[in-house]
PDB file of C-alpha atoms in Angstrom:
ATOM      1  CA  UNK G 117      25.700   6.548  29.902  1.00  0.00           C
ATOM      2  CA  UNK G 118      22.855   8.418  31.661  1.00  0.00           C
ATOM      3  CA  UNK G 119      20.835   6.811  34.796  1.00  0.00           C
ATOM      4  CA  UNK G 120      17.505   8.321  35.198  1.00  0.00           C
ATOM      5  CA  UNK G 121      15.137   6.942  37.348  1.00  0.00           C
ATOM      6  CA  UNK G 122      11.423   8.437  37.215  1.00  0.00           C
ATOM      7  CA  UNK G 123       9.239   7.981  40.793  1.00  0.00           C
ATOM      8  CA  UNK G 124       6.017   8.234  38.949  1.00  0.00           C
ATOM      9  CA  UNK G 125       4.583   6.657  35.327  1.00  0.00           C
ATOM     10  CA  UNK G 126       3.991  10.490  33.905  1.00  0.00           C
ATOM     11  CA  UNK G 127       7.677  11.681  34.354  1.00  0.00           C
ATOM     12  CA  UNK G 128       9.107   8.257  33.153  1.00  0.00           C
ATOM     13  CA  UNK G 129       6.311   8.991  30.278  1.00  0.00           C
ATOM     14  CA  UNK G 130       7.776  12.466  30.269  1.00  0.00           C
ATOM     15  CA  UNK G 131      11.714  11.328  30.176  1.00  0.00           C
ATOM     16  CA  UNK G 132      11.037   8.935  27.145  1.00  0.00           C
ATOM     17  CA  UNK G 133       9.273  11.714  25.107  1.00  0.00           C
ATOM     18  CA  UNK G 134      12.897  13.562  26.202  1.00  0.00           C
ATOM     19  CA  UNK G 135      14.868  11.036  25.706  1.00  0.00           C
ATOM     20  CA  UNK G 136      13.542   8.529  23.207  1.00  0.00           C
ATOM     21  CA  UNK G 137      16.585   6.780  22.782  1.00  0.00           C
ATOM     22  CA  UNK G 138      16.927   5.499  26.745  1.00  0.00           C
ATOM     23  CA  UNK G 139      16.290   1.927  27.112  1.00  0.00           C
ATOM     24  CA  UNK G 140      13.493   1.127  29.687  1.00  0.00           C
ATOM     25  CA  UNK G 141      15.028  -1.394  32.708  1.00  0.00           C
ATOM     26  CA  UNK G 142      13.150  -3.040  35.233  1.00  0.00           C
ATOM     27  CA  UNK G 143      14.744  -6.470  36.270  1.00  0.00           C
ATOM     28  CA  UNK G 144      17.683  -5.659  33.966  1.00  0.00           C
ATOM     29  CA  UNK G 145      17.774  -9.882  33.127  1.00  0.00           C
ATOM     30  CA  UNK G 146      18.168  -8.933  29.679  1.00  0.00           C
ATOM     31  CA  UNK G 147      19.689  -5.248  29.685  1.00  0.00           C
ATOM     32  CA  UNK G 148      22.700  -5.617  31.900  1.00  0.00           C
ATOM     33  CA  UNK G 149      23.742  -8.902  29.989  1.00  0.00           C
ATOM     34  CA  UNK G 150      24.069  -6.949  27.236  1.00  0.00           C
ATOM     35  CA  UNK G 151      26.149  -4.307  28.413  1.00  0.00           C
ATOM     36  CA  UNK G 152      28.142  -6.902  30.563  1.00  0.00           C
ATOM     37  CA  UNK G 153      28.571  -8.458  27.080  1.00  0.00           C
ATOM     38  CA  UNK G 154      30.028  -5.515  25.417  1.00  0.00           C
ATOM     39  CA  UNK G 155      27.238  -6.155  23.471  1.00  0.00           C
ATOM     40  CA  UNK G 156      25.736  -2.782  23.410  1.00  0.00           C
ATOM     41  CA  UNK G 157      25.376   0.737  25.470  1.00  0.00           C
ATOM     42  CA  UNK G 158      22.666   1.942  25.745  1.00  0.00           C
ATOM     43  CA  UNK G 159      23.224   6.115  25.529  1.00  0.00           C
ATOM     44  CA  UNK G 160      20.602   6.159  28.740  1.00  0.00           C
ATOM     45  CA  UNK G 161      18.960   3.808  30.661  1.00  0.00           C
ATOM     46  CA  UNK G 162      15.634   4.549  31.935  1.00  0.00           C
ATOM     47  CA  UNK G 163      14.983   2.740  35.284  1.00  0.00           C
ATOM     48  CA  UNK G 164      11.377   2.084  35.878  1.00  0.00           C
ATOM     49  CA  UNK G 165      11.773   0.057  39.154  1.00  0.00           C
ATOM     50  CA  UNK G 166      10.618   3.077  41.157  1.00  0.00           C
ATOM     51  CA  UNK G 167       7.232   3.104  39.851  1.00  0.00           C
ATOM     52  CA  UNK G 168       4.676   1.725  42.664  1.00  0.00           C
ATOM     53  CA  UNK G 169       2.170   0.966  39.824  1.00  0.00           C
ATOM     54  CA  UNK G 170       3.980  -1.277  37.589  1.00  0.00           C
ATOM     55  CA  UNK G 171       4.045  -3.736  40.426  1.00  0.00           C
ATOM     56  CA  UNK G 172       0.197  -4.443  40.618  1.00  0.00           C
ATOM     57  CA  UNK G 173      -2.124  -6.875  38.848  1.00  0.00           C
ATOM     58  CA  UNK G 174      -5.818  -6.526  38.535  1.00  0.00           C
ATOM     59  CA  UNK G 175      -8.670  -8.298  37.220  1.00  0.00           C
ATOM     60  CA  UNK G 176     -10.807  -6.706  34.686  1.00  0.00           C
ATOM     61  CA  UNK G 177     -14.080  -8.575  33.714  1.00  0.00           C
ATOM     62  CA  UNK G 178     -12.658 -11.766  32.014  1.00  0.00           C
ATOM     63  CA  UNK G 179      -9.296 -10.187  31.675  1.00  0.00           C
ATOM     64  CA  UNK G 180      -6.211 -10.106  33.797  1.00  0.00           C
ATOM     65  CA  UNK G 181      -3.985  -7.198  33.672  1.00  0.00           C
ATOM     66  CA  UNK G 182      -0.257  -7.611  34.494  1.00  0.00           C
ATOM     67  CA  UNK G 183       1.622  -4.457  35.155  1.00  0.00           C
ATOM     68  CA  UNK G 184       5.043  -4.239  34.219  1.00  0.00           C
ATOM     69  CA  UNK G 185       6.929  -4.820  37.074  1.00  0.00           C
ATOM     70  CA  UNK G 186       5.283  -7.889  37.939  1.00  0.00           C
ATOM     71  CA  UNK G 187       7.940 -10.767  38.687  1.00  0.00           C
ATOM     72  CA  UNK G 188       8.105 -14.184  36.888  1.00  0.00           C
ATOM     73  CA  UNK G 189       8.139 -15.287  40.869  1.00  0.00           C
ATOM     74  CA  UNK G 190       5.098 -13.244  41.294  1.00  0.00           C
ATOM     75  CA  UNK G 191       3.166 -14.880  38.226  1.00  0.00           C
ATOM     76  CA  UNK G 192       3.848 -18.336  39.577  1.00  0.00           C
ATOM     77  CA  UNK G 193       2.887 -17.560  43.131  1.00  0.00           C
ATOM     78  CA  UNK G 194      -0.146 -15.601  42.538  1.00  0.00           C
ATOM     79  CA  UNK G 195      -1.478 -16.091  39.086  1.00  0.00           C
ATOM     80  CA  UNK G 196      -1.139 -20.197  38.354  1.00  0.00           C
ATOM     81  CA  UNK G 197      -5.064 -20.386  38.155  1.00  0.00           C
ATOM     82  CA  UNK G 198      -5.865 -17.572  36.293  1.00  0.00           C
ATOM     83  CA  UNK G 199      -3.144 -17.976  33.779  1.00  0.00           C
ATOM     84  CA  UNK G 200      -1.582 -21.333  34.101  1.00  0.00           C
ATOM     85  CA  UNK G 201       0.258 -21.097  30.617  1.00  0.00           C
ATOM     86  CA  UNK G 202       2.282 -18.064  31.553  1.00  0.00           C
ATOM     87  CA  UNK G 203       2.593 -19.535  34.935  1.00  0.00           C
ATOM     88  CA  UNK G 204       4.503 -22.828  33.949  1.00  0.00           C
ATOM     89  CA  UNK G 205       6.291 -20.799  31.131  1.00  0.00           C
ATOM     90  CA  UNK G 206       7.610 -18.673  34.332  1.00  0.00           C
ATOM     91  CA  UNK G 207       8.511 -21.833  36.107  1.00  0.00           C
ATOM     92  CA  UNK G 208      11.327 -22.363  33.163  1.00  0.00           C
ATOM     93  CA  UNK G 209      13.082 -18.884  33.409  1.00  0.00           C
ATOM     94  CA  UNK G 210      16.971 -19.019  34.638  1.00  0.00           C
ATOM     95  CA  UNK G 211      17.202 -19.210  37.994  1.00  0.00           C
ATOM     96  CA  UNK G 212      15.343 -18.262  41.337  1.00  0.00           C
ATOM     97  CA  UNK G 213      17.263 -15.251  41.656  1.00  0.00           C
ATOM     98  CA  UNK G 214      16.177 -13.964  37.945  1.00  0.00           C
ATOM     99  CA  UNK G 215      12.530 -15.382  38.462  1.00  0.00           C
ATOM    100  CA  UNK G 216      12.343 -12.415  41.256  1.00  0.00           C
ATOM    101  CA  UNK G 217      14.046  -9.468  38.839  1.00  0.00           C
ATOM    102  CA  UNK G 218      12.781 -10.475  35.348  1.00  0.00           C
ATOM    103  CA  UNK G 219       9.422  -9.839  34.114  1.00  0.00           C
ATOM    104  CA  UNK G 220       7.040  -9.857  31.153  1.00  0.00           C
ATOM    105  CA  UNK G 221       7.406  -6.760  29.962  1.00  0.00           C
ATOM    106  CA  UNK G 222      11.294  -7.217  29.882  1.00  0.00           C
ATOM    107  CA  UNK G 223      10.549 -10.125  27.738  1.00  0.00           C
ATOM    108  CA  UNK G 224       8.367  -7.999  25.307  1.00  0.00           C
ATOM    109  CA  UNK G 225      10.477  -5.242  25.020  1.00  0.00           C
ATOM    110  CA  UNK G 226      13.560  -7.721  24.380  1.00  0.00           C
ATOM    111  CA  UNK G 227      11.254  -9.155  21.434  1.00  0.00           C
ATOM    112  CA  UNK G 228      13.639 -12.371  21.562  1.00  0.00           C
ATOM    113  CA  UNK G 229      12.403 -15.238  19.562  1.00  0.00           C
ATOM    114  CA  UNK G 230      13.303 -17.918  22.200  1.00  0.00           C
ATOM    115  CA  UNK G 231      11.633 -15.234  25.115  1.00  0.00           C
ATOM    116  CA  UNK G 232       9.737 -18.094  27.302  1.00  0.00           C
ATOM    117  CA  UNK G 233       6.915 -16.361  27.786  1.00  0.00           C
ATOM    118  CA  UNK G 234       6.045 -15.402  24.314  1.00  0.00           C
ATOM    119  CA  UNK G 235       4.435 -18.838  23.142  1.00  0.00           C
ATOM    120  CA  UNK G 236       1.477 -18.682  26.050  1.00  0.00           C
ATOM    121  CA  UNK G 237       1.131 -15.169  25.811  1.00  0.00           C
ATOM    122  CA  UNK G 238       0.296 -15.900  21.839  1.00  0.00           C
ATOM    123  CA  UNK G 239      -1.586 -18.951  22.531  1.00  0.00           C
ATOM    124  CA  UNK G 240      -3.876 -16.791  25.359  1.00  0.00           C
ATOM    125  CA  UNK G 241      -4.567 -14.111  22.678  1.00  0.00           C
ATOM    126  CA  UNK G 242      -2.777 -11.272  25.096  1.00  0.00           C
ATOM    127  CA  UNK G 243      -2.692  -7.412  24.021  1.00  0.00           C
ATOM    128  CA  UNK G 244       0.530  -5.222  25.373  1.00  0.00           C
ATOM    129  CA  UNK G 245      -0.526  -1.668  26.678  1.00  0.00           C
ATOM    130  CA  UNK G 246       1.763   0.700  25.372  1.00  0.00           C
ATOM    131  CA  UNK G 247       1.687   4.293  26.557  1.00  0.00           C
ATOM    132  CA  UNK G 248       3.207   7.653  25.549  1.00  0.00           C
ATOM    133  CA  UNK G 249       2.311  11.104  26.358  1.00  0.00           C
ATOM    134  CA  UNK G 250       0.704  11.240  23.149  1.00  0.00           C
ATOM    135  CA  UNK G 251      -1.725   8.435  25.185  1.00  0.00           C
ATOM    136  CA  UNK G 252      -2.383   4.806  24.710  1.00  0.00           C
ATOM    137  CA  UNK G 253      -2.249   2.151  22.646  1.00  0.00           C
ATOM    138  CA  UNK G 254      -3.383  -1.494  22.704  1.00  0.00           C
ATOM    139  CA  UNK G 255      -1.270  -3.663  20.643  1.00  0.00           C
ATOM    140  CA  UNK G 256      -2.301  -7.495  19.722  1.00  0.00           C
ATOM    141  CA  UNK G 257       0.132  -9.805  20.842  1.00  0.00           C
ATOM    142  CA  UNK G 258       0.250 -11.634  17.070  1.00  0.00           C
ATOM    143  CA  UNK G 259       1.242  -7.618  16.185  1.00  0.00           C
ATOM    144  CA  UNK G 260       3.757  -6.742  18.247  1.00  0.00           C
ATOM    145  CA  UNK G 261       6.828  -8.762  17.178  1.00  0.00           C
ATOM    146  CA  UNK G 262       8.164  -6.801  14.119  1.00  0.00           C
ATOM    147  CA  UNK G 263      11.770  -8.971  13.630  1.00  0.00           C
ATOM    148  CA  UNK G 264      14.622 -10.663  15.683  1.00  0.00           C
ATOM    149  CA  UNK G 265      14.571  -8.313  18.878  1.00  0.00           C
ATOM    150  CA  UNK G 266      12.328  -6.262  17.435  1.00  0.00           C
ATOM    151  CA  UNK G 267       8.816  -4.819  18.410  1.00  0.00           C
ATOM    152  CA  UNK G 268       6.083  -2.236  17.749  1.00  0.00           C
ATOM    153  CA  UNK G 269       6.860   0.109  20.188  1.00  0.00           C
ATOM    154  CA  UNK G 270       7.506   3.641  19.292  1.00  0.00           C
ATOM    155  CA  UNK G 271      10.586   5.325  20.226  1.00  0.00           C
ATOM    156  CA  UNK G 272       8.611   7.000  22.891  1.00  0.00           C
ATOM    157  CA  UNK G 273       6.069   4.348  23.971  1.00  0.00           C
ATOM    158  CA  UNK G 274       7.244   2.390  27.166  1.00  0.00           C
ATOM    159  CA  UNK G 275       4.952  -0.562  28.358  1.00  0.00           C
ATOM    160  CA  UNK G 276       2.625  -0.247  30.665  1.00  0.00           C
ATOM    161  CA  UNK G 277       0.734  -3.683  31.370  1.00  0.00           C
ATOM    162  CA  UNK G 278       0.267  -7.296  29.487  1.00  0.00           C
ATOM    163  CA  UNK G 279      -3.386  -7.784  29.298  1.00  0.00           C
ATOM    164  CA  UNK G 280      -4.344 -11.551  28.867  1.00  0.00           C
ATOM    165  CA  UNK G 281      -7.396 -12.841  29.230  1.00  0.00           C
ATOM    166  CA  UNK G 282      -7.851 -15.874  32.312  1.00  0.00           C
ATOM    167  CA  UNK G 283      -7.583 -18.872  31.416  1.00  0.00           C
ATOM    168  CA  UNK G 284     -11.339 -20.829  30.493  1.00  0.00           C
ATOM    169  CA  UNK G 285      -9.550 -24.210  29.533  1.00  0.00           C
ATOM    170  CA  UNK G 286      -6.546 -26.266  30.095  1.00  0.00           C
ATOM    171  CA  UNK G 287      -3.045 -25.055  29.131  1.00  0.00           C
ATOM    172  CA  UNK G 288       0.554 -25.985  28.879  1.00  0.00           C
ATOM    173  CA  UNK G 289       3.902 -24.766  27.725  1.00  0.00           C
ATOM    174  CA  UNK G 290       6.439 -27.273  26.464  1.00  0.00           C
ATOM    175  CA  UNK G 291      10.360 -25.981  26.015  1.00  0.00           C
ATOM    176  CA  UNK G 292      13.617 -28.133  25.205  1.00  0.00           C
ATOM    177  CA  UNK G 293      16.671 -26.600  25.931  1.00  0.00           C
ATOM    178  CA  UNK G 294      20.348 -28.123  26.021  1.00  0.00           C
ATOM    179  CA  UNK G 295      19.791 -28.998  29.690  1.00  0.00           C
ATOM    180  CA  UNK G 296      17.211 -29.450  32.234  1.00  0.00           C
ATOM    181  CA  UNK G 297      17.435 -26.116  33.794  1.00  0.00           C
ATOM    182  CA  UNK G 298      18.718 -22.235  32.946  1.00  0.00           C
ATOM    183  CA  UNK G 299      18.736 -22.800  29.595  1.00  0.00           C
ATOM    184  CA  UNK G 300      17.349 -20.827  26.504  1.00  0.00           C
ATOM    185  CA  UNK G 301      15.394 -22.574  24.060  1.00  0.00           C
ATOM    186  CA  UNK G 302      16.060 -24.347  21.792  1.00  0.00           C
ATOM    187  CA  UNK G 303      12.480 -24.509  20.765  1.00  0.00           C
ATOM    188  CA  UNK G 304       9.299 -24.014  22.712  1.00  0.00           C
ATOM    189  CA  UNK G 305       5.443 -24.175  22.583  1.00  0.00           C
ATOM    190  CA  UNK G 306       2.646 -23.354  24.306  1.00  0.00           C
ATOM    191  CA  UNK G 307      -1.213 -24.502  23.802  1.00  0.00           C
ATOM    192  CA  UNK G 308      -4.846 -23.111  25.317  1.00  0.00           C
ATOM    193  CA  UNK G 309      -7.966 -24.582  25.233  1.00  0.00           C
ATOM    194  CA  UNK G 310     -11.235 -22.651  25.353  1.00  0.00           C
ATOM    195  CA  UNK G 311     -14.322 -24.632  25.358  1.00  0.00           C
ATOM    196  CA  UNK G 312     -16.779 -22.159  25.674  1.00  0.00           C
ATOM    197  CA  UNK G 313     -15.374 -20.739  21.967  1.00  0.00           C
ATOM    198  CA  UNK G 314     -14.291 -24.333  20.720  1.00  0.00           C
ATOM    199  CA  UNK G 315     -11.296 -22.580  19.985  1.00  0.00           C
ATOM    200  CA  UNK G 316      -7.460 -23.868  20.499  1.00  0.00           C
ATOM    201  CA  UNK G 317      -4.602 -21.544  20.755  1.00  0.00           C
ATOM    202  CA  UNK G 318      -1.245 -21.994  19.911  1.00  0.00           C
ATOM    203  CA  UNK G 319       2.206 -20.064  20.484  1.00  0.00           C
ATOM    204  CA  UNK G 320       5.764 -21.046  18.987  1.00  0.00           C
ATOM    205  CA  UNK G 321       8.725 -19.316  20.373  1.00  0.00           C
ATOM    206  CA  UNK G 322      12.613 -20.214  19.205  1.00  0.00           C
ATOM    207  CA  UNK G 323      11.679 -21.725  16.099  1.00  0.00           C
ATOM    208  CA  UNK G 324      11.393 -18.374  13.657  1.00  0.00           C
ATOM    209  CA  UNK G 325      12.583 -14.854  13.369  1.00  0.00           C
ATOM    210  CA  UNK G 326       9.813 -13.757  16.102  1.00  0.00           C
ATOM    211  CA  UNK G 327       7.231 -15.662  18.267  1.00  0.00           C
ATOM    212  CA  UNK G 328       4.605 -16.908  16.161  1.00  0.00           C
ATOM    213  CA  UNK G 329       0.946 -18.263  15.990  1.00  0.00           C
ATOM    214  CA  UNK G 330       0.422 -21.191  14.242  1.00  0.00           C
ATOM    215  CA  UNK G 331      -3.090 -20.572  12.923  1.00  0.00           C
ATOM    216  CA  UNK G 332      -3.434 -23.550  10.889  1.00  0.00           C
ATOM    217  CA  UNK G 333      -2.760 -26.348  13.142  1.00  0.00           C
ATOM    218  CA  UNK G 334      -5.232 -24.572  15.678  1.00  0.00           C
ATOM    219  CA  UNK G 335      -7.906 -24.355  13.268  1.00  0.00           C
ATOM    220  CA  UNK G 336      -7.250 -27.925  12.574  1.00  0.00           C
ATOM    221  CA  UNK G 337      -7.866 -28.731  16.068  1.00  0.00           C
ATOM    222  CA  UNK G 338     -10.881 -26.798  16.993  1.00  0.00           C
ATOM    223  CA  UNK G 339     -12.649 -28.399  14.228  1.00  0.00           C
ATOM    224  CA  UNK G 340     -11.883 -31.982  14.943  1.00  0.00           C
ATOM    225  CA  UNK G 341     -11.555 -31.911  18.586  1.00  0.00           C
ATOM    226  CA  UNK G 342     -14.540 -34.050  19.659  1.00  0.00           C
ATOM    227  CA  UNK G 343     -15.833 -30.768  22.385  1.00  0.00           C
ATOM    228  CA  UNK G 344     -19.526 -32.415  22.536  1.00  0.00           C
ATOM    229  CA  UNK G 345     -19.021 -35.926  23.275  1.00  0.00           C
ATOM    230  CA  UNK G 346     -15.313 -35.411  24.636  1.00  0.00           C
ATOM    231  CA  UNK G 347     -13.930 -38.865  23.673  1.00  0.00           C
ATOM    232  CA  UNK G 348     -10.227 -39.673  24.063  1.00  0.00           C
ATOM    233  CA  UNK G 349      -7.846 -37.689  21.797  1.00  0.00           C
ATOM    234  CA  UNK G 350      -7.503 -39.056  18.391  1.00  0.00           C
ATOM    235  CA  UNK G 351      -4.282 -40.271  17.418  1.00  0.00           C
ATOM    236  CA  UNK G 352      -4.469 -38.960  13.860  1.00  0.00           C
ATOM    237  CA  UNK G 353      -5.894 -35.743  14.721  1.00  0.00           C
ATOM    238  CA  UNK G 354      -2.688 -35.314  17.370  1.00  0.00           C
ATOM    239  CA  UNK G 355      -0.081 -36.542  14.686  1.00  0.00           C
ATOM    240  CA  UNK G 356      -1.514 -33.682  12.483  1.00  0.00           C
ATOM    241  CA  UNK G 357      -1.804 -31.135  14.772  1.00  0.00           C
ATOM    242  CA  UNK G 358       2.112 -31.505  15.374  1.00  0.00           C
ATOM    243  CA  UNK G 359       2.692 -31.411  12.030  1.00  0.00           C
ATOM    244  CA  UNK G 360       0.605 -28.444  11.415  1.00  0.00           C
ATOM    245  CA  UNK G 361       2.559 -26.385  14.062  1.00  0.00           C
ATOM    246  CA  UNK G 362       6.102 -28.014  13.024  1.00  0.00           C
ATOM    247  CA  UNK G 363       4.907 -26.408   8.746  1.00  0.00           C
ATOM    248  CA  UNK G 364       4.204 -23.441  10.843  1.00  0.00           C
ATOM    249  CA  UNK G 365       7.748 -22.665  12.009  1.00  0.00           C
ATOM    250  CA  UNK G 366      10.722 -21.262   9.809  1.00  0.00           C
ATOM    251  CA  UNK G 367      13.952 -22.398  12.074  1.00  0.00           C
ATOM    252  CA  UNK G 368      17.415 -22.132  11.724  1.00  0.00           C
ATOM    253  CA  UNK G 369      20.586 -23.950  12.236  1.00  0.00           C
ATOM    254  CA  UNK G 370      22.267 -21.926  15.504  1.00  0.00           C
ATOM    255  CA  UNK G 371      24.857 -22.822  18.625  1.00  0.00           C
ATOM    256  CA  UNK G 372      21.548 -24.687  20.430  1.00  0.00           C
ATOM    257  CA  UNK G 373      20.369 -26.793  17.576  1.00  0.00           C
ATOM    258  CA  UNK G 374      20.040 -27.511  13.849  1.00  0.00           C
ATOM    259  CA  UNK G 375      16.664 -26.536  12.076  1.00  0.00           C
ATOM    260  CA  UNK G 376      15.948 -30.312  11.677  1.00  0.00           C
ATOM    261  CA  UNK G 377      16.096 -31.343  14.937  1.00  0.00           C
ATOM    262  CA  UNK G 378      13.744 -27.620  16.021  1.00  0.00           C
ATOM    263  CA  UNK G 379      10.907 -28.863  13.336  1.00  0.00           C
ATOM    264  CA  UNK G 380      10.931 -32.441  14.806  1.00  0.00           C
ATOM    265  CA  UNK G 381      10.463 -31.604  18.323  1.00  0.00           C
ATOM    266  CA  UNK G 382       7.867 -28.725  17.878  1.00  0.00           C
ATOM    267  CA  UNK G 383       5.921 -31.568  16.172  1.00  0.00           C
ATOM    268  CA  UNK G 384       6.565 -34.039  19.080  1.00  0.00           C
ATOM    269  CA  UNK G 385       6.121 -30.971  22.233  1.00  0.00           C
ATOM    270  CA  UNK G 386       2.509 -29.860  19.757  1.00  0.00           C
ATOM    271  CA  UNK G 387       1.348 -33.350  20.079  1.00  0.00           C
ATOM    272  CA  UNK G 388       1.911 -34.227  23.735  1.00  0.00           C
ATOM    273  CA  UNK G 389       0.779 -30.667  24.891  1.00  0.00           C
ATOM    274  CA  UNK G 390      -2.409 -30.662  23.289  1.00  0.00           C
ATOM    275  CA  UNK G 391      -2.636 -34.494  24.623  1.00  0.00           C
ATOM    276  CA  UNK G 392      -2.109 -33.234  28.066  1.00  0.00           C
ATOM    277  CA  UNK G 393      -4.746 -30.082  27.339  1.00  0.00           C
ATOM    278  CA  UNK G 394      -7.663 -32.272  26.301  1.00  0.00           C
ATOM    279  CA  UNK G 395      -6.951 -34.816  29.304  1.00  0.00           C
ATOM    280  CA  UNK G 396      -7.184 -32.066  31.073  1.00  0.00           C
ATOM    281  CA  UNK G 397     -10.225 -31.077  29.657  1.00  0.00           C
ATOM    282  CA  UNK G 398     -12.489 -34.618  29.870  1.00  0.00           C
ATOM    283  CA  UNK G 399     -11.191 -35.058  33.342  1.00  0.00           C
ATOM    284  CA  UNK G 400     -12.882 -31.524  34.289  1.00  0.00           C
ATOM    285  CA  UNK G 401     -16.223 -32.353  32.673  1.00  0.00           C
TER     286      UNK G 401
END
């Protein structure tokens, strides 16, 4: 197995065009537990850890851009306002010690369905930047998961920076694992409010071959949600909305839990976050 490791974005830009099939590493959370595993190896691995760049965030008119090598740690210390949703998502990740290697990106490119940070990322309406030396390319978030562990990158596209735009509303990020801590999910969800565009969105991770919107239940709510006179949450309108995101998922029966139990508590996590969201909300008015 080859070990290159590029000092600036063109020649890591230049060693993927090379070498398409290296895989990109930066906090290696996911890559080296895969090798460890046995699980897979790699024919090169592309370290990306050298790059200055990758480590900075910026903010560009309403959006924030998150380079690459940006730590989970890092998104909880210095982005909770901006973009509270990825923030508590980053909260749940393994341990301290793989809060300060893993990052976004390494999420992304793993394309896991049960990836924490998928759900707010789809809920915030993010876009990945994915560059080649053929140039860039701005990819949807809703687009970019193509199967189980699967994305839209090209063989010779690495990613650059997560661009997701701050926050303008409550969110939250609900997960149930098989304990309280260091656990993958058994499901998860993630909700965001915007109340200048009446507009909820909504993010399910664990709970379907990729990370998914579910469009229908956030319709639902930004329709019925009372934004004008912002009354207390209505019961019905909750119950629905859980329901709505539970029809939205297509689970399976795994090692973590059956698909039963994953459709009941998406319902139950749908309805409490988006509880918690519009309390949020009223109490800011």
């Amino acid at each position: 197995m080859d070990f290159l490791r590029p000092t600036t974005w063109p020649d890591a830009l230049a060693l993927k065009a090379e070498r398409p099939e290296a895989t990109p590493i930066q906090g290696g959370t996911d890559v080296m537990v895969e090798i460890n595993l046995d699980k897979g190896r790699p024919a090169a691995l592309l370290d990306l850890t050298a790059i200055p760049e990758l480590r900075d965030w910026s903010r560009e008119g309403g959006e924030i851009r998150v380079g690459a090598g940006v730590t989970y740690s890092r998104l909880i210390a210095e982005l909770g306002t901006e973009l509270p949703g990825l923030a508590q998502a980053s909260r749940t990740v393994g341990s301290p010690q793989i809060r300060n290697r893993g990052t976004v990106a390494g999420n992304l490119g793993a394309a896991s369905p049960a990836g924490d940070s998928h759900p707010p990322l789809l809920a915030g309406g993010a876009v990945v930047e994915a560059e080649s030396v053929r140039g860039t390319r701005l990819i949807p978030i809703g687009e970019f998961y193509t199967g189980v562990k699967r994305n839209a990158l090209a063989p010779d596209e690495l990613i650059r920076a997560v661009r997701v735009p701050a926050a303008t509303g409550p969110q939250y990020f609900s997960k149930i694992g098989t304990r309280n801590a260091m656990v993958i999910a058994v499901c998860s969800f993630a909700v965001a409010l915007d109340p200048g565009e009446r507009r909820v969105g909504t993010g399910i991770g664990s709970a379907a071959p990729t990370p998914r919107h579910a469009p229908q239940a956030g319709d639902f709510a930004s329709e019925r949600l009372d934004w004008d006179g912002q009354g207390p949450l209505d019961p019905v309108v909750a119950r629905r909305f859980g329901e709505l995101v539970a029809a939205s998922a297509a689970p399976i029966d795994d090692v973590r839990g059956r698909a039963a139990y994953r459709t009941h508590a998406l319902a139950v996590m749908a309805r409490r976050a988006l509880g918690w969201a519009w309390d949020d909300f009223r109490g800011s008015a």
